[in-house]
PDB file of C-alpha atoms in Angstrom:
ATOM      1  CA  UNK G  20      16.966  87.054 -50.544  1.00 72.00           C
ATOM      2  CA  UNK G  21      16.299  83.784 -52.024  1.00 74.00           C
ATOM      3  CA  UNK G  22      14.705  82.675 -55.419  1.00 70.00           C
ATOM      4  CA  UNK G  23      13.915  80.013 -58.082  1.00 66.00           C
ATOM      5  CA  UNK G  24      16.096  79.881 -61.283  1.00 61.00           C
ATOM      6  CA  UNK G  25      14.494  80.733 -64.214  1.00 54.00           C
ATOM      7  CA  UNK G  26      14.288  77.363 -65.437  1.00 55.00           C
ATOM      8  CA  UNK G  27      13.840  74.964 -62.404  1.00 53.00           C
ATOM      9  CA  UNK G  28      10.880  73.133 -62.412  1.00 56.00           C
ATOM     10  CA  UNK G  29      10.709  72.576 -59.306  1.00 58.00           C
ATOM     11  CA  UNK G  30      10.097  74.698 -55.842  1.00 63.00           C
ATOM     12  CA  UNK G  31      13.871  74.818 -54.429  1.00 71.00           C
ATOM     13  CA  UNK G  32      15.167  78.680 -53.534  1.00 77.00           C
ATOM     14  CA  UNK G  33      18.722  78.770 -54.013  1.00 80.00           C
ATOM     15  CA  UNK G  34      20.254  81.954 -51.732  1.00 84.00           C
ATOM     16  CA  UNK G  35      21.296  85.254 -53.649  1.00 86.00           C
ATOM     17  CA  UNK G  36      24.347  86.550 -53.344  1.00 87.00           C
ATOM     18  CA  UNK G  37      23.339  90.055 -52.696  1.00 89.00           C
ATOM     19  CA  UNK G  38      22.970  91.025 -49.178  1.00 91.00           C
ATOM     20  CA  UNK G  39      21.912  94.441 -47.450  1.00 92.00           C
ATOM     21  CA  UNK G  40      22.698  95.049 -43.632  1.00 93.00           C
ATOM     22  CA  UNK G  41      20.677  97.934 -42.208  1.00 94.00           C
ATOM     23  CA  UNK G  42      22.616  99.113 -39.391  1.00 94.00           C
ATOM     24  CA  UNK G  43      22.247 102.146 -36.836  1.00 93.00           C
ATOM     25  CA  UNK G  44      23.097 105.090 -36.546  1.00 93.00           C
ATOM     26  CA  UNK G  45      24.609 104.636 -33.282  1.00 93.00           C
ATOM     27  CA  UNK G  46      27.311 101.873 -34.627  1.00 93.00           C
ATOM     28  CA  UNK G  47      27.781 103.479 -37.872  1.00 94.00           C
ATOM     29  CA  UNK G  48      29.275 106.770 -35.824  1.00 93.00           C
ATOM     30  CA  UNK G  49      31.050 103.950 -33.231  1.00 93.00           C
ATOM     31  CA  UNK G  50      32.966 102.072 -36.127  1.00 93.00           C
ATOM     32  CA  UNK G  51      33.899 105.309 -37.981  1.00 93.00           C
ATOM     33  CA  UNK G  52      35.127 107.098 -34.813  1.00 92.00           C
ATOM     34  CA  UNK G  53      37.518 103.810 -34.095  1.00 92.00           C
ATOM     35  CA  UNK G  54      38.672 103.774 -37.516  1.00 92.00           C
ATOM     36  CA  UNK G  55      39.164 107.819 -37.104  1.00 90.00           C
ATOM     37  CA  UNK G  56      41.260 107.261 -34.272  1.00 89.00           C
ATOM     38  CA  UNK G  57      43.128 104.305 -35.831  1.00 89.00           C
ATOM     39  CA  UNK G  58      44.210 106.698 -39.006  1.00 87.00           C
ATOM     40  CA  UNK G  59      44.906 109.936 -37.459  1.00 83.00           C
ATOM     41  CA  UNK G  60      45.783 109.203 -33.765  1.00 77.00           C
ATOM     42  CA  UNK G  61      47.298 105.621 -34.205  1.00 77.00           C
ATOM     43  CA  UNK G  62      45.149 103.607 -31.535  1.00 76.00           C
ATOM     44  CA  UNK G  63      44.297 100.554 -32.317  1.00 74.00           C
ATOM     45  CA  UNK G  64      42.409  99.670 -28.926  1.00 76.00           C
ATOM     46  CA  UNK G  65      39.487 101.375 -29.721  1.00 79.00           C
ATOM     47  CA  UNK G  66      37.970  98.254 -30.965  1.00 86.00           C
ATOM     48  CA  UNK G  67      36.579  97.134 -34.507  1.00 91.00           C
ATOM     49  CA  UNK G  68      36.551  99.950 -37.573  1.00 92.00           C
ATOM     50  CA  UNK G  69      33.829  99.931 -40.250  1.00 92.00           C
ATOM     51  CA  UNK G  70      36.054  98.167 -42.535  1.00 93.00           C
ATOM     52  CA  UNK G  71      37.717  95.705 -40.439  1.00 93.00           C
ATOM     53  CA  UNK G  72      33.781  94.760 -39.128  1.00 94.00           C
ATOM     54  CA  UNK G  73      32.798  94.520 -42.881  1.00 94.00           C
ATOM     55  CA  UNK G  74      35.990  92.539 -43.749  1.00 93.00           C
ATOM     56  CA  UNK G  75      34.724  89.853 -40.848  1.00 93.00           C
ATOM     57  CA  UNK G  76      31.566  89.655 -42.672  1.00 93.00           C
ATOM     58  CA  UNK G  77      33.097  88.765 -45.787  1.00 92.00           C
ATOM     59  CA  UNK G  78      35.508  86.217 -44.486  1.00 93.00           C
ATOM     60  CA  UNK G  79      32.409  84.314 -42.664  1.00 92.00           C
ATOM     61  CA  UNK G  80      30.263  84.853 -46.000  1.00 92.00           C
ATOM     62  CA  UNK G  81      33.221  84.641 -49.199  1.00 92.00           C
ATOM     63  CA  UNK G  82      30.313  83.999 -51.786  1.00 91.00           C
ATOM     64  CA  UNK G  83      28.263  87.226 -50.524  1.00 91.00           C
ATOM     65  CA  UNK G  84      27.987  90.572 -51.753  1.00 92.00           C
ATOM     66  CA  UNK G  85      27.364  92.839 -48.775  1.00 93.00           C
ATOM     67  CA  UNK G  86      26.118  96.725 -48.832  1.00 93.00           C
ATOM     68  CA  UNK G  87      25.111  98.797 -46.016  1.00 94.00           C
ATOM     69  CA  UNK G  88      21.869 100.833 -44.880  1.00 95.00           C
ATOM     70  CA  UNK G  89      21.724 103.919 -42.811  1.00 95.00           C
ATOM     71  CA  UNK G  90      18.790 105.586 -41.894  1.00 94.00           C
ATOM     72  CA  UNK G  91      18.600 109.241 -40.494  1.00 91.00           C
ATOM     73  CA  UNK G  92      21.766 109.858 -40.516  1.00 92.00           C
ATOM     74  CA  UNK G  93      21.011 113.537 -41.049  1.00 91.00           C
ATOM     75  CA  UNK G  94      19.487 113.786 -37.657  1.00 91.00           C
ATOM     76  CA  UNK G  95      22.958 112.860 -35.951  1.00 90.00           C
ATOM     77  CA  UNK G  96      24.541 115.871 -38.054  1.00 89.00           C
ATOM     78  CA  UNK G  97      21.545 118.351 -36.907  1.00 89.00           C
ATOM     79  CA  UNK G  98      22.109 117.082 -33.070  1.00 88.00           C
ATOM     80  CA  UNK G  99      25.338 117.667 -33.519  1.00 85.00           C
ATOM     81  CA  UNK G 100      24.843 121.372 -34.991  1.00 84.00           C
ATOM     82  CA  UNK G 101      22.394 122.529 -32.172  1.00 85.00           C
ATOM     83  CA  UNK G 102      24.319 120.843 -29.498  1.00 83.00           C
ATOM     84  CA  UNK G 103      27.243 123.480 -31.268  1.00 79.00           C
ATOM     85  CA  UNK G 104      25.009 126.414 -31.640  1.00 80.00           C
ATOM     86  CA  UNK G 105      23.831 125.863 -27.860  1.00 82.00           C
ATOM     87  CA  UNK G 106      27.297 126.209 -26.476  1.00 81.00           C
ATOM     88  CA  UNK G 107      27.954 129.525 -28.670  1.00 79.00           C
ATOM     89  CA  UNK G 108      24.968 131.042 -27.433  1.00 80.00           C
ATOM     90  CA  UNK G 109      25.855 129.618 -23.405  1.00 79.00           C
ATOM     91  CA  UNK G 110      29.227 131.236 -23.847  1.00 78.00           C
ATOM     92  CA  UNK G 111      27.939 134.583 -25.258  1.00 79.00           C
ATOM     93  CA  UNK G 112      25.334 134.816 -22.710  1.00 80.00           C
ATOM     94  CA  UNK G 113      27.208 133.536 -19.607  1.00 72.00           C
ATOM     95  CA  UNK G 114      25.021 131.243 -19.078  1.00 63.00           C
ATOM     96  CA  UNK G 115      26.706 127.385 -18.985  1.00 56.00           C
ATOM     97  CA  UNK G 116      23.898 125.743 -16.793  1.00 53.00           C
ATOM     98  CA  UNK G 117      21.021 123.873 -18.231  1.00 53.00           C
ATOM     99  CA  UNK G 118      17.510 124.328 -17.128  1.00 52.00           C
ATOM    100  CA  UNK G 119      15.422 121.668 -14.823  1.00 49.00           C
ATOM    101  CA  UNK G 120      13.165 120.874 -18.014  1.00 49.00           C
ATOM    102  CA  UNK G 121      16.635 120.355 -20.085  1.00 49.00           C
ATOM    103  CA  UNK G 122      17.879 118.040 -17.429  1.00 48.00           C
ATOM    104  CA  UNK G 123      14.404 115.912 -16.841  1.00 45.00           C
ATOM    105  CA  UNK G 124      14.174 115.363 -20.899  1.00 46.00           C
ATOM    106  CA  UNK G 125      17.301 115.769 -23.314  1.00 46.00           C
ATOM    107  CA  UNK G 126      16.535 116.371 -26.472  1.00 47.00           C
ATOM    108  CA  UNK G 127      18.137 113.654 -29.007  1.00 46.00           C
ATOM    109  CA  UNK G 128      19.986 112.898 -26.275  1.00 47.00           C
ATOM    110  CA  UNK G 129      20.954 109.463 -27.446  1.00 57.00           C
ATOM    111  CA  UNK G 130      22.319 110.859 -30.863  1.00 56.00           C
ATOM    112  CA  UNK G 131      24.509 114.200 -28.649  1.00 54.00           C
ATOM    113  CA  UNK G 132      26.273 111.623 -26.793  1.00 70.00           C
ATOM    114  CA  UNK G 133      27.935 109.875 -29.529  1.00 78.00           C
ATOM    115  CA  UNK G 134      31.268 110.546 -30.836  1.00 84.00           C
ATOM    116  CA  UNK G 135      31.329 114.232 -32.999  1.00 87.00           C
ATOM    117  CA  UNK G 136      32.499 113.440 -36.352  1.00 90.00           C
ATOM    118  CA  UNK G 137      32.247 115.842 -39.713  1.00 90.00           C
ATOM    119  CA  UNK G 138      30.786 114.567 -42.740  1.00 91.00           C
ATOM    120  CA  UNK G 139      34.184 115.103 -44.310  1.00 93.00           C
ATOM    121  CA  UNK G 140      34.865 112.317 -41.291  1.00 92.00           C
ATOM    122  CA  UNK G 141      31.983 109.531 -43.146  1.00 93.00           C
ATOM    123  CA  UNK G 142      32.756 110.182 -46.359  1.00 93.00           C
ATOM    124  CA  UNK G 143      36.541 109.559 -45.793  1.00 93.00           C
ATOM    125  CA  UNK G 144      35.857 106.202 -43.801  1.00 93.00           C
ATOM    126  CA  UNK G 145      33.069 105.203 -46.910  1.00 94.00           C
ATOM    127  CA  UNK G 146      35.313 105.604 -49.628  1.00 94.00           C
ATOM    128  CA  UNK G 147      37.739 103.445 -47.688  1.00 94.00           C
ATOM    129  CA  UNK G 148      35.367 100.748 -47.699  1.00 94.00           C
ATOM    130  CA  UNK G 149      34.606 101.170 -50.853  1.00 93.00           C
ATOM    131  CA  UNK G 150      37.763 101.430 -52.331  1.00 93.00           C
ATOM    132  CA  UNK G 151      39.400  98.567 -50.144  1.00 92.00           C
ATOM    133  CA  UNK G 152      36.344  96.152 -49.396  1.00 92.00           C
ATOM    134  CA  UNK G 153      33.977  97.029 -52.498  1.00 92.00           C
ATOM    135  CA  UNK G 154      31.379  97.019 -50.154  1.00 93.00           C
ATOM    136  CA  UNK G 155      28.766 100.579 -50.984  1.00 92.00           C
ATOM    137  CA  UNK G 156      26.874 102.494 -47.877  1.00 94.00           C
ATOM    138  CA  UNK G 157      22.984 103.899 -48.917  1.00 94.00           C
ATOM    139  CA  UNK G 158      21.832 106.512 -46.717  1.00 95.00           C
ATOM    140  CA  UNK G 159      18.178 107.117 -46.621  1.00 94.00           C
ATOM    141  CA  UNK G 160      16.167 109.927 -44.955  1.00 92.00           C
ATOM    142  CA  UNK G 161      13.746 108.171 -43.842  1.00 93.00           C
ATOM    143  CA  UNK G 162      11.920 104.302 -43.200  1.00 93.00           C
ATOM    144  CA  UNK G 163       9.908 104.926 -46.235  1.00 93.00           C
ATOM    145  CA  UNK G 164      12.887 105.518 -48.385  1.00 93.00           C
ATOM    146  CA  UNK G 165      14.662 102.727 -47.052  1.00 94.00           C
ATOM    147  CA  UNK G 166      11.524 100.189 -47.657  1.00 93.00           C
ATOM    148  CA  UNK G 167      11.158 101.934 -51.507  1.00 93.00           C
ATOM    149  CA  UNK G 168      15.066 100.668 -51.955  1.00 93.00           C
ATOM    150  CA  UNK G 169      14.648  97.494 -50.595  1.00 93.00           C
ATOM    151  CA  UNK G 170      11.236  97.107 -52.882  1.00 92.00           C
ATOM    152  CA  UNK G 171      13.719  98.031 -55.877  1.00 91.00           C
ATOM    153  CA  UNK G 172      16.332  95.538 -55.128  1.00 90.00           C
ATOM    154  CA  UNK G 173      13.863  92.644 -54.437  1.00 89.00           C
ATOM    155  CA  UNK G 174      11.844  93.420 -58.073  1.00 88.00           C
ATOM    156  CA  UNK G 175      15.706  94.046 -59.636  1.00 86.00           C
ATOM    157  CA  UNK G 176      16.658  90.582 -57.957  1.00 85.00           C
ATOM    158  CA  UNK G 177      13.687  88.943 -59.097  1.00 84.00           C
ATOM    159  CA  UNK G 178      14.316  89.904 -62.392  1.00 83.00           C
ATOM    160  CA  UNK G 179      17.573  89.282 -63.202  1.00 81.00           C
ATOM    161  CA  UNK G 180      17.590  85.835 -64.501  1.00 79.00           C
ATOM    162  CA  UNK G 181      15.081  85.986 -67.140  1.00 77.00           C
ATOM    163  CA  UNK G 182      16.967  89.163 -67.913  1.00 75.00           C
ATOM    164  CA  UNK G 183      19.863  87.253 -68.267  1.00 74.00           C
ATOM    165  CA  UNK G 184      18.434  84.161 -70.130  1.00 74.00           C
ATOM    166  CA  UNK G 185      17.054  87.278 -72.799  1.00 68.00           C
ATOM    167  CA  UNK G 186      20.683  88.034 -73.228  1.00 66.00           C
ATOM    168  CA  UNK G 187      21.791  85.138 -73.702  1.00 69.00           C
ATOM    169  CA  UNK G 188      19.246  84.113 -76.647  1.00 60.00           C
ATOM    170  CA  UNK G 189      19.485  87.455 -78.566  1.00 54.00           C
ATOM    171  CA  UNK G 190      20.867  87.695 -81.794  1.00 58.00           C
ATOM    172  CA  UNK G 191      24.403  89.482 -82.349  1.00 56.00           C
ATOM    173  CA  UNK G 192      23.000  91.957 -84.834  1.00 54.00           C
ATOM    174  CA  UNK G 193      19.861  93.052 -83.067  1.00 56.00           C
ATOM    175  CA  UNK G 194      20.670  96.553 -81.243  1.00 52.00           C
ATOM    176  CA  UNK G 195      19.818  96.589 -78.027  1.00 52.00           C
ATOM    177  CA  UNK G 196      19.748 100.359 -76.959  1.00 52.00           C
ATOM    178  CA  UNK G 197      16.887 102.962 -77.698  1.00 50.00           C
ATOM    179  CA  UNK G 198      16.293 101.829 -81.411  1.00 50.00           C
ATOM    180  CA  UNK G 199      14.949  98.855 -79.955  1.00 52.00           C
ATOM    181  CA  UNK G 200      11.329 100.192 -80.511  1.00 57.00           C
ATOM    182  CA  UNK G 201      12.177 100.128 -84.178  1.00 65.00           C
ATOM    183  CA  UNK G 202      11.090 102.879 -86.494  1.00 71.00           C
ATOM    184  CA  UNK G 203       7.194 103.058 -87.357  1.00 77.00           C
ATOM    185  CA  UNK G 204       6.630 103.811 -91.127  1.00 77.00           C
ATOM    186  CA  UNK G 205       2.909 104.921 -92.100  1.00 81.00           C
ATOM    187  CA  UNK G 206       1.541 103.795 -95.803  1.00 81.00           C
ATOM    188  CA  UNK G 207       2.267 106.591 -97.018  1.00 81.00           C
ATOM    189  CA  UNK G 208       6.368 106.009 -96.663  1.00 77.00           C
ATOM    190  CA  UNK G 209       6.955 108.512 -93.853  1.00 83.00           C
ATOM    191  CA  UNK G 210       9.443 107.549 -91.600  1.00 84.00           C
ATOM    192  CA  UNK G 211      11.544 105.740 -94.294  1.00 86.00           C
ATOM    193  CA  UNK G 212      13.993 108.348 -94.303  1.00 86.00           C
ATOM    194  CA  UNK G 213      14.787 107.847 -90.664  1.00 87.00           C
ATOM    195  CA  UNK G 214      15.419 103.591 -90.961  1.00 87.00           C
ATOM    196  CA  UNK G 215      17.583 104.419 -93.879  1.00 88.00           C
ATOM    197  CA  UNK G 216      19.783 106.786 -91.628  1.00 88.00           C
ATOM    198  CA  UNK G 217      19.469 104.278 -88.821  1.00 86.00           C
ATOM    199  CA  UNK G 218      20.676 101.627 -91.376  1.00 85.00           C
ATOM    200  CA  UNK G 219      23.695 103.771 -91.909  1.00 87.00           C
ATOM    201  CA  UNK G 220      24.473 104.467 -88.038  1.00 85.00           C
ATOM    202  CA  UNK G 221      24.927 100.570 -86.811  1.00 81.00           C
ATOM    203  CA  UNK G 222      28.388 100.939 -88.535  1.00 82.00           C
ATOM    204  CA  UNK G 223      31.311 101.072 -86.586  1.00 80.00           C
ATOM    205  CA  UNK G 224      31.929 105.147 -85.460  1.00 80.00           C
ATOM    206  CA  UNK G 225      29.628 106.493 -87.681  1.00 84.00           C
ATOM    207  CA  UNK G 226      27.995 108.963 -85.821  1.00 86.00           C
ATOM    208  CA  UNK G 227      24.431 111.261 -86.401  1.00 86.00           C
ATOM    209  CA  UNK G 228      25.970 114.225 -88.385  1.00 88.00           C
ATOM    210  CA  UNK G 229      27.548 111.507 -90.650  1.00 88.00           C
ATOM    211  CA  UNK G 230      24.582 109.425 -91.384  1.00 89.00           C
ATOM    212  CA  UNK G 231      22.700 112.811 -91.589  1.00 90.00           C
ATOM    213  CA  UNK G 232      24.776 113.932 -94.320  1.00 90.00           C
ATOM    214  CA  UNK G 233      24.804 110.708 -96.533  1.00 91.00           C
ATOM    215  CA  UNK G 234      21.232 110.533 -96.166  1.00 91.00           C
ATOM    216  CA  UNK G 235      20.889 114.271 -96.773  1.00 91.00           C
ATOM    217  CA  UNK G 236      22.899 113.466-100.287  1.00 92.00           C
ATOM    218  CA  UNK G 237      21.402 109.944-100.931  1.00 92.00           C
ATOM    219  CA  UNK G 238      17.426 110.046 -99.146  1.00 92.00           C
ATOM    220  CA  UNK G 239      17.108 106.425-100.178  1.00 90.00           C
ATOM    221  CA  UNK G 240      19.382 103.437-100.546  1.00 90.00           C
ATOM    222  CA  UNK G 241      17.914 102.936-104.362  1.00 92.00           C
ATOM    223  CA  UNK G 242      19.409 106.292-104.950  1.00 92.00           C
ATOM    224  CA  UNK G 243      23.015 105.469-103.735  1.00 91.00           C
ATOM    225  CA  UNK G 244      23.001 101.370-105.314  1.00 90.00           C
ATOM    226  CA  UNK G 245      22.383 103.896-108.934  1.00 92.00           C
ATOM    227  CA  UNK G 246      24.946 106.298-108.122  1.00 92.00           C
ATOM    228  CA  UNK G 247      27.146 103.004-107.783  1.00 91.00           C
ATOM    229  CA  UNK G 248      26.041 101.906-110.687  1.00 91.00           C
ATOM    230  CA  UNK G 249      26.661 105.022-112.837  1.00 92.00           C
ATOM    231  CA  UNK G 250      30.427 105.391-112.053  1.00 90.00           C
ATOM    232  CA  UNK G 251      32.708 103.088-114.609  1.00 90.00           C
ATOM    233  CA  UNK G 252      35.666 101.515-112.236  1.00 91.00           C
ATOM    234  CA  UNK G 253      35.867  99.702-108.841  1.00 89.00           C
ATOM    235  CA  UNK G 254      37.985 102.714-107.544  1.00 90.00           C
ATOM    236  CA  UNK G 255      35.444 105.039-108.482  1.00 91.00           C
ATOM    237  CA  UNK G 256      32.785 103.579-106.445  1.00 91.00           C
ATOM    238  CA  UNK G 257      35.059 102.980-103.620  1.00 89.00           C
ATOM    239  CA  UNK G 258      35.770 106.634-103.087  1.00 90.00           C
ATOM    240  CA  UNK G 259      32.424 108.003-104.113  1.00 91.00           C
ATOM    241  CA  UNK G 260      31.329 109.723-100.980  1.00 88.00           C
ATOM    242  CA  UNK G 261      35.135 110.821 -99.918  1.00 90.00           C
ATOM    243  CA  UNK G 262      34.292 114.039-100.684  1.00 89.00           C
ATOM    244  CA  UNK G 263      30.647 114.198 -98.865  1.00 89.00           C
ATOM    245  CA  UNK G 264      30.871 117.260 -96.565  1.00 88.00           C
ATOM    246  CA  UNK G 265      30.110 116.410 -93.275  1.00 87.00           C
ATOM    247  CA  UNK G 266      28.762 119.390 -90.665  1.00 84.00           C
ATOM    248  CA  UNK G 267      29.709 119.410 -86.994  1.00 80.00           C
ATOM    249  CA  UNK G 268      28.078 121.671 -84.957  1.00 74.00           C
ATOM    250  CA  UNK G 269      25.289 124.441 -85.356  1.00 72.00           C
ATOM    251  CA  UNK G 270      25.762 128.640 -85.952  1.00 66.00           C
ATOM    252  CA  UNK G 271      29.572 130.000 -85.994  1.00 67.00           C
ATOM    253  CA  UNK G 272      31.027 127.575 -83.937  1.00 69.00           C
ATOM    254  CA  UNK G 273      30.080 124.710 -86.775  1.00 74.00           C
ATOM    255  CA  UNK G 274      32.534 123.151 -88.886  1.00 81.00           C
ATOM    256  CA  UNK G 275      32.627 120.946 -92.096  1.00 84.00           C
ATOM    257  CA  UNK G 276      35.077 117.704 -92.963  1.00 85.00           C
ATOM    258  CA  UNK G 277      35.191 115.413 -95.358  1.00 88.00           C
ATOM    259  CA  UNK G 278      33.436 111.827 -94.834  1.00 87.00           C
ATOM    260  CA  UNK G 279      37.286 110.213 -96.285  1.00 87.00           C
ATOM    261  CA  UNK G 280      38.061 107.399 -97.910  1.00 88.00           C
ATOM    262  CA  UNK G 281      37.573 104.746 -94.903  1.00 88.00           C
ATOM    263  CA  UNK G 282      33.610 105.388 -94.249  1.00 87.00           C
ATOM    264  CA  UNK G 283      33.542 105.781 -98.420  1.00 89.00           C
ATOM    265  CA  UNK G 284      34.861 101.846 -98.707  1.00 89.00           C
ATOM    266  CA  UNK G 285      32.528 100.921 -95.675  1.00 87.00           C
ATOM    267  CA  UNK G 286      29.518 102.134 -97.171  1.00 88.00           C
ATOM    268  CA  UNK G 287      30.269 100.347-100.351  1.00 88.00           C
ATOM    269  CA  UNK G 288      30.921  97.036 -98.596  1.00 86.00           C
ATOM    270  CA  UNK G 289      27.735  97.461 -96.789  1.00 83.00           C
ATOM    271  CA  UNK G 290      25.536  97.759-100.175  1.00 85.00           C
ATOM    272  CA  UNK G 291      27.626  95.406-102.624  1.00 85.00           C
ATOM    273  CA  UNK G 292      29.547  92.662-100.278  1.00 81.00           C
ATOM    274  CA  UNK G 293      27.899  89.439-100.594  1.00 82.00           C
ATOM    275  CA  UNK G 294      29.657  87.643 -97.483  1.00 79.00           C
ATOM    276  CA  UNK G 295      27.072  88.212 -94.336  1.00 78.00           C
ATOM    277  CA  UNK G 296      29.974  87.676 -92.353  1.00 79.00           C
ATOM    278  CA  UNK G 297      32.394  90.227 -93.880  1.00 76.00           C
ATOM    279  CA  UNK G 298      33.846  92.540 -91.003  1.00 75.00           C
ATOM    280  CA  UNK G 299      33.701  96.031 -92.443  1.00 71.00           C
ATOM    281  CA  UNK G 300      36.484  97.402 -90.657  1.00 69.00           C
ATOM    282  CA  UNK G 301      39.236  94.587 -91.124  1.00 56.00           C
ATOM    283  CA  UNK G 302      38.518  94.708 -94.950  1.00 57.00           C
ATOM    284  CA  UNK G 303      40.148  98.659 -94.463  1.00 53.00           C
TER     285      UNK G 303
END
């Protein structure tokens, strides 16, 4: 693949680094076999392994990042089950010879003569690769499956820098995760309840039961700044909702804890700190 940057002006593609190799079934099975025979029989004259081919593409292209493509794949592993199957039934039967119509037209018989491997075989010689040349294999069923991916990866590819360039000019304090739709409040103030408890949840391990509870004993942030306001020292308000029971869990396997004293003091920074750059959880 090749593309603009998303902010040259002019027409120049500059290469991407991402690269996927579609190769056969025929010299996937080859290069696994060698490196099969390499591990477990110690030859080494069997010629190139997967990894040792993928590690020769890598030294001739440093800057790439390579991944592999097989398609049909599952068609070696039926061949390989009839051919199996046949000779079962041929040495039940007594039978060992093949027909004329067998001999004029083999069927798969490009995929039978290949090396037999198990699919405990693949996956060991894929994890190698991926483990020791961070290069990934995709198997696909079929063509179609294989031109879907390759439709993903180009519209991913395309993408990516004015995904990056987004990043890049967001703001620190703007979450980016499924909140990012915001929370829609009607005239009528429905939905309020859920920003306040929202509100409460960007802080540091705070999770939903917690933010459900405060909000459960304070529905509005008016209601807590009074509560503040009501008690007489500094120490008072900073360990006002110590004591909030917090429940964990639903029917008789639910428990209850105290919020404690640290989320008490974060809260209160939160609605009475005057820095906007006060860290919540060094002031602890």
């Amino acid at each position: 693949w090749s593309g603009r940057a998303a902010c040259a002006q002019d027409s120049v593609c500059v290469p991407e680094a991402q690269v996927v190799m579609q190769i056969t079934v025929k010299d996937f099975i080859t290069l696994i076999n060698n490196y099969i025979q390499e591990v477990r029989h110690g030859r080494s004259d069997c010629g190139p392994t997967l990894a040792s081919w993928v590690q020769q593409l890598q030294k001739h292209h440093p800057s790439k990042i390579f991944s592999l493509a097989v398609i049909e794949l599952e068609e070696y592993f039926r061949a390989q089950k009839c051919c199996e199957q046949k000779k079962v039934r041929e040495a039940v039967t007594g039978k060992g010879g093949r027909t004329q119509k067998e001999r004029k037209k083999p069927k798969n018989g490009d995929v039978q003569q290949l090396a037999k491997l198990s699919r405990v075989d693949v996956e060991e010689a894929v994890v190698h690769l991926q483990l020791h040349n961070g290069v990934s294999v995709h198997f696909f069923s079929t063509w179609r499956e294989f031109s879907d991916y390759i439709t993903m990866t180009t519209k991913a590819l395309a993408e990516a820098p004015f995904k990056r360039e987004r990043e890049q000019t967001s703001f620190s304090f703007c979450l980016e995760s499924e909140w990012a739709g915001g929370q829609r409040v009607n005239k009528a103030g429905e939905g309020l309840l859920q920003v306040w408890k929202r509100q409460i949840q960007q802080l540091h391990r705070v999770s939903s039961e917690v933010a459900a509870a405060v909000v459960a004993a304070y529905p509005s942030p008016l209601l807590l700044q009074k509560t503040y306001s009501e008690c007489r020292t500094e120490s008072e308000k900073v360990s006002l909702l110590s004591d909030l029971l917090i429940r964990r869990g639903e029917g008789i396997t639910s428990t209850t804890q105290r919020a404690g004293p640290e989320l008490s003091k974060r809260l209160y920074l939160l609605m009475h700190s005057c820095d906007p750059e006060v860290i919540l959880d060094s002031c602890l």
